[in-house]
Every structure is written in C-alpha cells, then in structure tokens.
Short mmCIF file of N, CA and C (backbone and C1' of nucleotides) in Angstrom, two decimals:
data_model
loop_
_atom_site.label_atom_id
_atom_site.label_comp_id
_atom_site.label_asym_id
_atom_site.label_seq_id
_atom_site.Cartn_x
_atom_site.Cartn_y
_atom_site.Cartn_z
N UNK A 7 -1.17 -13.58 13.28
CA UNK A 7 -0.70 -14.95 11.44
C UNK A 7 -0.14 -14.37 11.12
N UNK A 8 1.01 -14.78 10.56
CA UNK A 8 2.67 -14.10 10.31
C UNK A 8 1.61 -14.67 8.13
N UNK A 9 2.56 -13.91 7.82
CA UNK A 9 2.75 -14.22 5.85
C UNK A 9 2.68 -15.21 6.17
N UNK A 10 2.16 -16.01 5.25
CA UNK A 10 2.60 -17.32 4.25
C UNK A 10 3.41 -17.14 2.72
N UNK A 11 4.35 -18.07 2.48
CA UNK A 11 4.62 -17.94 1.00
C UNK A 11 3.20 -18.55 -0.03
N UNK A 12 2.87 -18.89 1.12
CA UNK A 12 1.24 -19.17 -0.44
C UNK A 12 0.63 -17.96 -0.34
N UNK A 13 0.53 -17.12 0.99
CA UNK A 13 -0.40 -15.41 0.29
C UNK A 13 0.85 -14.93 -0.39
N UNK A 14 1.99 -14.91 -0.55
CA UNK A 14 3.05 -13.60 -0.84
C UNK A 14 2.87 -14.51 -2.35
N UNK A 15 2.25 -15.81 -3.45
CA UNK A 15 2.27 -16.73 -4.55
C UNK A 15 0.61 -15.73 -4.81
N UNK A 16 0.00 -15.66 -4.33
CA UNK A 16 -1.65 -15.26 -4.16
C UNK A 16 -1.02 -13.41 -4.80
N UNK A 17 -0.45 -13.01 -4.06
CA UNK A 17 -0.68 -11.19 -4.65
C UNK A 17 0.06 -11.72 -5.42
N UNK A 18 1.17 -12.65 -5.96
CA UNK A 18 1.58 -11.96 -6.89
C UNK A 18 0.88 -12.86 -8.22
N UNK A 19 -0.06 -13.81 -8.45
CA UNK A 19 -0.49 -14.09 -8.46
C UNK A 19 -1.61 -12.82 -9.24
N UNK A 20 -2.22 -12.42 -8.40
CA UNK A 20 -3.27 -11.95 -8.72
C UNK A 20 -3.00 -10.69 -9.80
N UNK A 21 -2.15 -9.66 -8.72
CA UNK A 21 -1.27 -8.53 -9.80
C UNK A 21 -0.74 -8.67 -11.46
N UNK A 22 -0.02 -10.26 -11.37
CA UNK A 22 -0.01 -10.00 -12.49
C UNK A 22 -1.56 -10.57 -13.80
N UNK A 23 -3.16 -10.93 -12.45
CA UNK A 23 -3.65 -11.03 -14.19
C UNK A 23 -4.61 -8.93 -14.17
N UNK A 24 -3.89 -8.30 -13.14
CA UNK A 24 -4.28 -7.35 -13.82
C UNK A 24 -4.19 -7.34 -15.38
N UNK A 25 -5.19 -6.65 -16.24
CA UNK A 25 -4.88 -6.81 -17.66
C UNK A 25 -4.85 -5.32 -18.16
N UNK A 26 -4.12 -5.14 -18.73
CA UNK A 26 -3.46 -3.88 -19.18
C UNK A 26 -4.61 -3.04 -19.29
N UNK A 27 -3.92 -1.03 -18.90
CA UNK A 27 -4.93 -0.74 -19.37
C UNK A 27 -5.69 -0.75 -17.78
N UNK A 28 -5.71 -1.33 -17.03
CA UNK A 28 -6.42 -1.29 -15.47
C UNK A 28 -5.64 -1.31 -14.55
N UNK A 29 -6.51 -1.56 -12.98
CA UNK A 29 -5.93 -1.26 -12.41
C UNK A 29 -6.07 -1.85 -10.50
N UNK A 30 -5.83 -2.14 -9.95
CA UNK A 30 -6.08 -2.47 -8.51
C UNK A 30 -4.88 -1.83 -7.74
N UNK A 31 -6.16 -1.71 -6.11
CA UNK A 31 -5.39 -0.76 -5.03
C UNK A 31 -4.55 -1.94 -4.03
N UNK A 32 -3.39 -1.88 -3.07
CA UNK A 32 -3.17 -2.33 -2.71
C UNK A 32 -3.93 -2.77 -1.59
N UNK A 33 -5.47 -1.97 -0.69
CA UNK A 33 -6.15 -2.52 0.10
C UNK A 33 -7.04 -3.78 -0.85
N UNK A 34 -6.89 -3.68 -2.23
CA UNK A 34 -8.18 -4.65 -3.11
C UNK A 34 -7.37 -6.04 -2.98
N UNK A 35 -6.09 -6.13 -2.79
CA UNK A 35 -5.42 -7.04 -3.71
C UNK A 35 -5.21 -7.47 -1.47
N UNK A 36 -4.90 -6.76 -0.86
CA UNK A 36 -4.82 -7.20 0.58
C UNK A 36 -6.25 -7.78 1.12
N UNK A 37 -7.41 -7.63 0.93
CA UNK A 37 -8.26 -7.64 1.47
C UNK A 37 -8.66 -9.80 0.20
N UNK A 38 -8.25 -9.28 -0.70
CA UNK A 38 -8.47 -10.74 -1.89
C UNK A 38 -7.90 -12.10 -1.87
N UNK A 39 -6.72 -11.63 -0.76
CA UNK A 39 -6.40 -12.66 -0.64
C UNK A 39 -6.06 -12.58 1.23
N UNK A 40 -6.25 -12.36 2.00
CA UNK A 40 -6.51 -12.28 3.35
C UNK A 40 -6.19 -11.36 3.98
N UNK A 41 -4.77 -10.80 3.70
CA UNK A 41 -3.91 -10.14 4.47
C UNK A 41 -5.05 -9.05 5.37
N UNK A 42 -4.24 -8.67 6.69
CA UNK A 42 -4.70 -8.12 7.82
C UNK A 42 -4.65 -7.00 7.42
N UNK A 43 -3.69 -6.49 6.88
CA UNK A 43 -3.07 -4.86 6.30
C UNK A 43 -2.54 -4.92 4.75
N UNK A 44 -2.86 -3.83 3.87
CA UNK A 44 -2.43 -3.47 2.95
C UNK A 44 -0.56 -3.33 3.27
N UNK A 45 -0.59 -3.13 4.04
CA UNK A 45 1.15 -2.96 4.16
C UNK A 45 1.86 -3.59 3.55
N UNK A 46 1.28 -4.92 3.96
CA UNK A 46 2.20 -6.58 3.54
C UNK A 46 2.24 -5.87 1.85
N UNK A 47 1.60 -5.68 1.72
CA UNK A 47 0.59 -6.34 0.21
C UNK A 47 2.68 -5.06 -0.81
N UNK A 48 2.38 -3.75 0.37
CA UNK A 48 3.94 -3.18 -0.26
C UNK A 48 4.60 -3.41 0.10
N UNK A 49 5.16 -4.46 0.62
CA UNK A 49 6.13 -4.76 1.22
C UNK A 49 6.92 -5.86 0.59
N UNK A 50 5.47 -6.49 0.31
CA UNK A 50 5.77 -7.60 -1.37
C UNK A 50 6.49 -7.01 -2.65
N UNK A 51 5.66 -5.94 -2.92
CA UNK A 51 6.25 -5.38 -4.24
C UNK A 51 7.17 -4.54 -4.04
N UNK A 52 7.62 -4.23 -3.10
CA UNK A 52 8.85 -4.10 -2.73
C UNK A 52 10.28 -5.04 -2.72
N UNK A 53 9.73 -5.81 -2.53
CA UNK A 53 11.14 -6.82 -2.47
C UNK A 53 10.49 -8.43 -3.75
N UNK A 54 9.53 -8.55 -3.92
CA UNK A 54 9.61 -9.59 -4.77
C UNK A 54 8.65 -9.71 -5.79
N UNK A 55 8.55 -8.45 -6.39
CA UNK A 55 7.90 -7.97 -7.43
C UNK A 55 8.10 -7.34 -8.33
N UNK A 56 9.29 -7.59 -8.66
CA UNK A 56 9.67 -6.57 -9.86
C UNK A 56 9.63 -6.45 -11.37
N UNK A 57 9.24 -8.47 -11.34
CA UNK A 57 8.80 -8.58 -12.36
C UNK A 57 7.85 -8.93 -13.13
N UNK A 58 6.97 -8.47 -12.44
CA UNK A 58 5.34 -8.08 -12.75
C UNK A 58 5.10 -6.52 -12.58
N UNK A 59 3.50 -6.49 -13.41
CA UNK A 59 3.24 -5.08 -13.95
C UNK A 59 2.37 -4.42 -12.27
N UNK A 60 3.60 -4.37 -11.85
CA UNK A 60 3.46 -2.93 -10.33
C UNK A 60 3.11 -1.98 -11.00
N UNK A 61 3.30 -1.41 -12.01
CA UNK A 61 2.72 -0.13 -12.14
C UNK A 61 0.97 0.27 -12.06
N UNK A 62 0.74 -1.06 -11.48
CA UNK A 62 -0.80 -1.43 -12.03
C UNK A 62 -1.62 -1.48 -10.92
N UNK A 63 -0.62 -1.17 -10.00
CA UNK A 63 -0.92 -1.01 -8.61
C UNK A 63 -0.86 0.27 -7.55
N UNK A 64 -1.82 0.84 -7.15
CA UNK A 64 -2.35 1.91 -6.39
C UNK A 64 -2.59 2.05 -5.29
N UNK A 65 -2.87 3.22 -4.26
CA UNK A 65 -3.04 3.82 -3.52
C UNK A 65 -4.60 3.67 -3.25
N UNK A 66 -6.02 3.75 -2.33
CA UNK A 66 -6.55 3.88 -2.20
C UNK A 66 -7.15 5.01 -2.79
N UNK A 67 -6.58 5.77 -2.47
CA UNK A 67 -6.56 7.52 -3.28
C UNK A 67 -6.66 7.12 -4.19
N UNK A 68 -6.34 6.49 -5.65
CA UNK A 68 -5.79 6.35 -6.50
C UNK A 68 -4.33 6.63 -7.15
N UNK A 69 -3.71 6.93 -6.54
CA UNK A 69 -2.54 7.77 -6.34
C UNK A 69 -1.53 6.75 -6.05
N UNK A 70 -0.25 6.33 -6.93
CA UNK A 70 1.45 6.15 -6.79
C UNK A 70 1.70 6.51 -5.58
N UNK A 71 2.37 5.65 -5.66
CA UNK A 71 3.55 5.86 -4.15
C UNK A 71 4.71 7.31 -4.24
N UNK A 72 4.25 8.21 -3.46
CA UNK A 72 5.63 9.36 -3.84
C UNK A 72 6.69 9.52 -4.67
N UNK A 73 7.26 8.32 -4.12
CA UNK A 73 8.48 8.81 -5.12
C UNK A 73 8.63 7.21 -5.91
N UNK A 74 7.25 6.82 -6.69
CA UNK A 74 7.45 6.26 -8.21
C UNK A 74 5.91 6.79 -8.79
N UNK A 75 5.55 8.28 -8.30
CA UNK A 75 4.28 8.77 -8.93
C UNK A 75 5.24 8.98 -10.41
N UNK A 76 5.91 9.59 -10.68
CA UNK A 76 6.59 10.30 -12.63
C UNK A 76 6.64 8.44 -13.05
N UNK A 77 7.74 8.16 -12.81
CA UNK A 77 7.38 6.49 -13.43
C UNK A 77 6.36 6.57 -13.35
N UNK A 78 5.17 5.85 -12.50
CA UNK A 78 4.81 5.04 -12.44
C UNK A 78 3.22 5.69 -13.41
N UNK A 79 3.15 6.83 -13.38
CA UNK A 79 2.00 7.97 -14.12
C UNK A 79 2.15 7.86 -15.41
N UNK A 80 3.72 7.26 -15.63
CA UNK A 80 4.17 7.94 -17.27
C UNK A 80 3.69 6.39 -18.14
N UNK A 81 3.61 5.15 -16.88
CA UNK A 81 3.29 3.46 -17.76
C UNK A 81 1.64 3.30 -17.71
N UNK A 82 1.44 4.51 -17.12
CA UNK A 82 -0.13 4.60 -16.87
C UNK A 82 -1.05 4.35 -18.12
N UNK A 83 -0.60 5.58 -18.35
CA UNK A 83 -0.97 6.75 -19.73
C UNK A 83 -0.47 5.69 -20.67
N UNK A 84 0.70 5.25 -20.72
CA UNK A 84 0.86 4.43 -21.37
C UNK A 84 -0.15 3.82 -22.31
N UNK A 85 -0.63 2.92 -21.35
CA UNK A 85 -1.70 2.17 -21.58
C UNK A 85 -2.81 2.60 -21.57
N UNK A 86 -3.36 3.70 -21.65
CA UNK A 86 -4.74 4.51 -21.86
C UNK A 86 -5.66 4.05 -20.95
N UNK A 87 -4.31 3.99 -19.99
CA UNK A 87 -5.14 4.48 -18.20
C UNK A 87 -5.54 5.67 -17.68
N UNK A 88 -7.16 5.93 -18.11
CA UNK A 88 -7.60 7.59 -17.62
C UNK A 88 -7.18 7.97 -16.20
N UNK A 89 -6.48 9.06 -16.59
CA UNK A 89 -5.13 10.19 -15.25
C UNK A 89 -6.09 11.40 -15.31
N UNK A 90 -6.63 11.84 -13.58
CA UNK A 90 -6.60 13.26 -13.74
C UNK A 90 -6.14 13.80 -12.90
N UNK A 91 -5.02 15.18 -13.07
CA UNK A 91 -4.20 15.34 -11.95
C UNK A 91 -3.20 14.67 -11.47
N UNK A 92 -2.74 14.08 -12.00
CA UNK A 92 -1.75 12.76 -10.65
C UNK A 92 -2.54 11.80 -10.33
N UNK A 93 -4.25 11.69 -10.81
CA UNK A 93 -4.73 10.54 -10.18
C UNK A 93 -5.33 10.14 -10.79
N UNK A 94 -5.65 8.66 -10.85
CA UNK A 94 -6.28 7.80 -11.50
C UNK A 94 -7.75 7.54 -11.14
N UNK A 95 -8.64 7.44 -12.01
CA UNK A 95 -10.18 7.71 -11.37
C UNK A 95 -10.29 5.92 -11.50
N UNK A 96 -10.62 5.19 -10.15
CA UNK A 96 -10.37 4.32 -10.20
C UNK A 96 -11.91 4.17 -10.11
N UNK A 97 -12.82 4.59 -10.99
CA UNK A 97 -14.30 4.04 -11.03
C UNK A 97 -14.66 3.73 -11.77
N UNK A 98 -13.70 3.64 -13.05
CA UNK A 98 -13.85 3.20 -14.36
C UNK A 98 -12.11 2.57 -14.50
N UNK A 99 -10.82 2.73 -13.92
CA UNK A 99 -9.90 1.82 -14.46
C UNK A 99 -9.89 0.39 -13.02
N UNK A 100 -10.26 0.99 -12.36
CA UNK A 100 -10.36 -0.50 -10.92
C UNK A 100 -10.61 -1.62 -11.94
N UNK A 101 -9.69 -2.75 -11.32
CA UNK A 101 -9.97 -3.90 -12.31
C UNK A 101 -10.71 -4.99 -10.72
N UNK A 102 -11.58 -5.45 -11.18
CA UNK A 102 -12.85 -6.25 -10.18
C UNK A 102 -11.44 -7.78 -9.94
N UNK A 103 -10.71 -8.05 -9.16
CA UNK A 103 -9.52 -8.62 -8.77
C UNK A 103 -10.91 -10.04 -8.35
N UNK A 104 -10.13 -11.03 -8.99
CA UNK A 104 -10.95 -12.34 -8.58
C UNK A 104 -10.82 -12.88 -6.93
N UNK A 105 -11.70 -13.03 -6.68
CA UNK A 105 -11.54 -13.37 -5.47
C UNK A 105 -11.23 -15.47 -5.33
N UNK A 106 -10.41 -15.83 -3.99
CA UNK A 106 -9.92 -17.24 -4.18
C UNK A 106 -10.90 -17.24 -2.98
P DT B 18 11.39 -10.68 23.34
"O5'" DT B 18 12.97 -9.58 23.35
"C5'" DT B 18 12.63 -9.35 25.04
"C4'" DT B 18 12.98 -8.01 25.39
"C3'" DT B 18 12.37 -7.13 24.18
"O3'" DT B 18 11.18 -6.42 25.01
"C1'" DT B 18 14.51 -6.87 23.99
P DT B 19 9.93 -5.30 24.83
"O5'" DT B 19 11.09 -4.10 24.38
"C5'" DT B 19 11.43 -3.76 25.18
"C4'" DT B 19 12.08 -2.48 25.14
"C3'" DT B 19 11.01 -1.62 23.29
"O3'" DT B 19 11.67 0.10 24.35
"C1'" DT B 19 12.59 -1.87 22.12
P DA B 20 10.34 1.07 23.09
"O5'" DA B 20 11.51 1.65 21.87
"C5'" DA B 20 13.48 2.18 22.02
"C4'" DA B 20 12.39 2.42 20.97
"C3'" DA B 20 11.70 3.63 20.03
"O3'" DA B 20 11.76 4.68 19.36
"C1'" DA B 20 12.31 1.96 18.94
P DC B 21 11.34 5.54 18.55
"O5'" DC B 21 11.63 5.23 17.50
"C5'" DC B 21 12.89 5.03 16.51
"C4'" DC B 21 13.21 4.63 15.26
"C3'" DC B 21 12.06 5.47 14.45
"O3'" DC B 21 12.76 6.09 13.86
"C1'" DC B 21 11.62 3.18 13.81
P DT B 22 11.75 6.95 12.18
"O5'" DT B 22 11.56 6.07 11.05
"C5'" DT B 22 12.55 5.54 10.56
"C4'" DT B 22 12.83 4.36 9.25
"C3'" DT B 22 11.17 4.98 8.48
"O3'" DT B 22 11.61 5.51 7.23
"C1'" DT B 22 10.74 2.44 9.16
P DG B 23 10.73 6.21 6.12
"O5'" DG B 23 10.13 4.63 5.56
"C5'" DG B 23 10.54 3.45 5.00
"C4'" DG B 23 9.24 2.59 4.22
"C3'" DG B 23 8.12 3.52 3.31
"O3'" DG B 23 8.13 2.34 2.02
"C1'" DG B 23 7.46 2.47 5.13
P DA B 24 8.41 3.99 1.23
"O5'" DA B 24 6.73 3.47 0.03
"C5'" DA B 24 6.60 2.34 -0.87
"C4'" DA B 24 5.42 2.16 -0.87
"C3'" DA B 24 4.36 1.52 -0.18
"O3'" DA B 24 3.12 1.98 -0.80
"C1'" DA B 24 4.90 0.70 -2.47
P DC B 25 2.32 2.53 0.40
"O5'" DC B 25 1.28 1.65 1.36
"C5'" DC B 25 1.22 0.47 0.60
"C4'" DC B 25 0.07 0.17 1.00
"C3'" DC B 25 -1.02 1.29 0.97
"O3'" DC B 25 -2.88 0.77 0.85
"C1'" DC B 25 -1.05 1.59 3.61
P DG B 26 -4.04 1.79 0.01
"O5'" DG B 26 -4.68 1.91 1.82
"C5'" DG B 26 -5.31 0.86 2.23
"C4'" DG B 26 -6.16 0.97 3.42
"C3'" DG B 26 -7.27 2.06 2.99
"O3'" DG B 26 -8.70 1.49 3.13
"C1'" DG B 26 -6.61 2.75 5.01
P DG B 27 -10.05 2.53 2.98
"O5'" DG B 27 -9.90 2.91 4.78
"C5'" DG B 27 -10.52 1.72 5.59
"C4'" DG B 27 -10.32 2.75 6.93
"C3'" DG B 27 -11.61 3.83 6.87
"O3'" DG B 27 -12.49 3.88 8.04
"C1'" DG B 27 -9.86 4.52 7.66
P DA B 28 -13.99 4.80 8.24
"O5'" DA B 28 -13.11 5.61 9.22
"C5'" DA B 28 -12.93 4.65 10.48
"C4'" DA B 28 -12.55 5.45 11.62
"C3'" DA B 28 -13.34 7.02 11.66
"O3'" DA B 28 -13.84 7.41 12.67
"C1'" DA B 28 -10.99 8.04 11.03
P DG B 29 -14.75 8.45 13.30
"O5'" DG B 29 -14.42 9.46 13.47
"C5'" DG B 29 -13.13 10.58 13.11
"C4'" DG B 29 -12.56 10.94 14.25
"C3'" DG B 29 -12.54 12.60 13.97
"O3'" DG B 29 -12.23 13.51 15.56
"C1'" DG B 29 -11.35 12.94 12.81
P DA B 30 -12.76 14.89 16.02
"O5'" DA B 30 -12.35 15.59 15.34
"C5'" DA B 30 -10.86 15.72 15.27
"C4'" DA B 30 -9.91 16.62 14.78
"C3'" DA B 30 -10.73 18.13 14.42
"O3'" DA B 30 -9.65 19.35 15.06
"C1'" DA B 30 -10.15 17.03 12.48
P DC C 18 -11.05 15.66 -3.19
"O5'" DC C 18 -9.99 16.34 -2.63
"C5'" DC C 18 -10.01 17.52 -2.98
"C4'" DC C 18 -8.81 18.75 -2.01
"C3'" DC C 18 -8.07 17.96 -1.55
"O3'" DC C 18 -6.71 18.60 -1.88
"C1'" DC C 18 -9.61 19.73 0.03
P DT C 19 -5.70 17.45 -1.31
"O5'" DT C 19 -5.05 17.74 -0.02
"C5'" DT C 19 -4.95 19.38 0.11
"C4'" DT C 19 -4.82 19.60 1.47
"C3'" DT C 19 -3.03 19.19 2.02
"O3'" DT C 19 -2.21 19.21 2.64
"C1'" DT C 19 -4.96 18.52 3.64
P DC C 20 -0.94 18.91 3.49
"O5'" DC C 20 -1.42 18.45 4.66
"C5'" DC C 20 -2.09 19.35 5.92
"C4'" DC C 20 -1.70 18.88 6.85
"C3'" DC C 20 -1.07 18.10 7.39
"O3'" DC C 20 -0.32 17.97 8.77
"C1'" DC C 20 -2.67 16.92 7.69
P DT C 21 0.98 17.44 9.64
"O5'" DT C 21 0.53 16.40 10.83
"C5'" DT C 21 -0.09 15.71 9.95
"C4'" DT C 21 -1.13 15.95 12.16
"C3'" DT C 21 -0.62 14.85 13.04
"O3'" DT C 21 -0.73 14.64 14.39
"C1'" DT C 21 -2.68 13.41 11.85
P DC C 22 -0.24 14.07 14.71
"O5'" DC C 22 -1.40 12.56 15.43
"C5'" DC C 22 -2.26 12.72 15.91
"C4'" DC C 22 -2.99 11.74 15.99
"C3'" DC C 22 -2.65 10.17 16.94
"O3'" DC C 22 -3.37 9.66 17.80
"C1'" DC C 22 -3.64 10.15 14.79
P DC C 23 -2.30 8.56 18.62
"O5'" DC C 23 -2.93 7.33 17.78
"C5'" DC C 23 -4.35 7.31 17.73
"C4'" DC C 23 -4.29 6.23 17.11
"C3'" DC C 23 -3.21 4.68 17.49
"O3'" DC C 23 -4.40 3.48 17.19
"C1'" DC C 23 -3.68 4.67 14.94
P DG C 24 -3.82 1.94 18.18
"O5'" DG C 24 -4.15 1.47 17.11
"C5'" DG C 24 -5.04 0.44 16.91
"C4'" DG C 24 -5.54 -0.34 15.14
"C3'" DG C 24 -4.31 -1.40 15.93
"O3'" DG C 24 -4.84 -2.75 15.23
"C1'" DG C 24 -3.34 -0.31 13.91
P DC C 25 -4.01 -3.76 15.37
"O5'" DC C 25 -2.89 -4.53 14.34
"C5'" DC C 25 -3.94 -4.32 13.12
"C4'" DC C 25 -3.55 -4.01 12.26
"C3'" DC C 25 -2.20 -4.95 12.27
"O3'" DC C 25 -2.10 -6.79 11.63
"C1'" DC C 25 -1.40 -3.26 11.19
P DC C 26 -1.41 -7.97 12.25
"O5'" DC C 26 0.04 -7.65 10.90
"C5'" DC C 26 0.31 -8.36 10.31
"C4'" DC C 26 1.64 -7.92 9.47
"C3'" DC C 26 3.02 -8.66 10.41
"O3'" DC C 26 3.35 -8.87 9.76
"C1'" DC C 26 3.55 -6.60 10.17
P DA C 27 4.00 -10.61 9.13
"O5'" DA C 27 5.45 -10.27 8.75
"C5'" DA C 27 5.07 -9.59 7.04
"C4'" DA C 27 6.98 -9.03 6.69
"C3'" DA C 27 7.95 -9.76 7.39
"O3'" DA C 27 9.06 -9.50 6.33
"C1'" DA C 27 8.23 -7.33 7.75
P DG C 28 10.15 -10.04 6.86
"O5'" DG C 28 11.16 -9.11 6.76
"C5'" DG C 28 11.20 -8.36 6.26
"C4'" DG C 28 12.26 -6.75 6.38
"C3'" DG C 28 13.03 -6.95 6.87
"O3'" DG C 28 14.42 -6.75 6.20
"C1'" DG C 28 12.62 -5.77 8.32
P DT C 29 16.27 -6.99 6.42
"O5'" DT C 29 16.59 -5.05 7.20
"C5'" DT C 29 15.98 -4.28 6.61
"C4'" DT C 29 16.41 -3.54 8.09
"C3'" DT C 29 17.97 -3.57 8.74
"O3'" DT C 29 18.71 -2.60 8.63
"C1'" DT C 29 16.22 -2.93 10.43
P DA C 30 20.64 -2.48 8.99
"O5'" DA C 30 20.29 -1.47 10.45
"C5'" DA C 30 19.79 -0.34 10.96
"C4'" DA C 30 19.62 0.02 12.11
"C3'" DA C 30 20.68 0.13 12.59
"O3'" DA C 30 21.13 0.96 13.30
"C1'" DA C 30 18.89 -1.23 13.63
#
DNA sequence: TTACTGACGGAGA
DNA sequence: CTCTCCGCCAGTA
C-alpha cells in the first residue's frame, strides 16, 4: 500500500499536536496513522515538515537521529524535556498521540 | 530494470 | 550496554 496524501497530512497534524515539553517517537506516529513502517515518517519529516516542531520526534530508543542530535537536544532542553546522557526519558516525556 | 540509501524498529548475538 | 541483520517503503542513480 503506497502512502497516501491523507496519511501525510495526518502525520503533519500529529506532530503539530505534540505539546511543548513533550515528545513522540517515529514508531508512535507511524502506528497512529496506520503506516506499515516508521521509515515513512522519517521520510516525511525530511521532506515535508520543516515548519513543524520536528525536534519533538525521536527514535524509539529516546535518541534523535545522529546528524541532528546536537541541535535537537538543545531545543528539547530549552523546552524542559528531561534528558539524561543525550537520551530523552520517554517514560515521562512521551506524549499519548490521539488515535484517529 | 536492479541496486543502494535513509529523520526507523525489532530481534539476536 | 553495543552491534548486526532484516523488513519496510519512497527516492535516487
């Protein structure tokens, strides 16, 4: 099943819905939208999410993608997100995404 | 057309 | 804890 425009919009909407100081994972978003792989979410962030709070999206391990780590962690710290050793504590910062 | 890449993730070792 | 390997799918060569 190819990714639809509607799904891309849903991904954008969910990312935009993450409150300041909270985060979500690529996998969470993929599941909520019904995508078969979180990679697709990564692809959307890369291409069509420059105007969204992209820094609130992390990998399942609580770490940002390597090339963005420095910048992303700085932004998250500024929002008060709990970070330990470059790793976000998902147990407390994870935002329960609204299922559609 | 095939092959490789990548804002990913889970299972093994 | 770290490091591979494999499935996934859109884009690129």
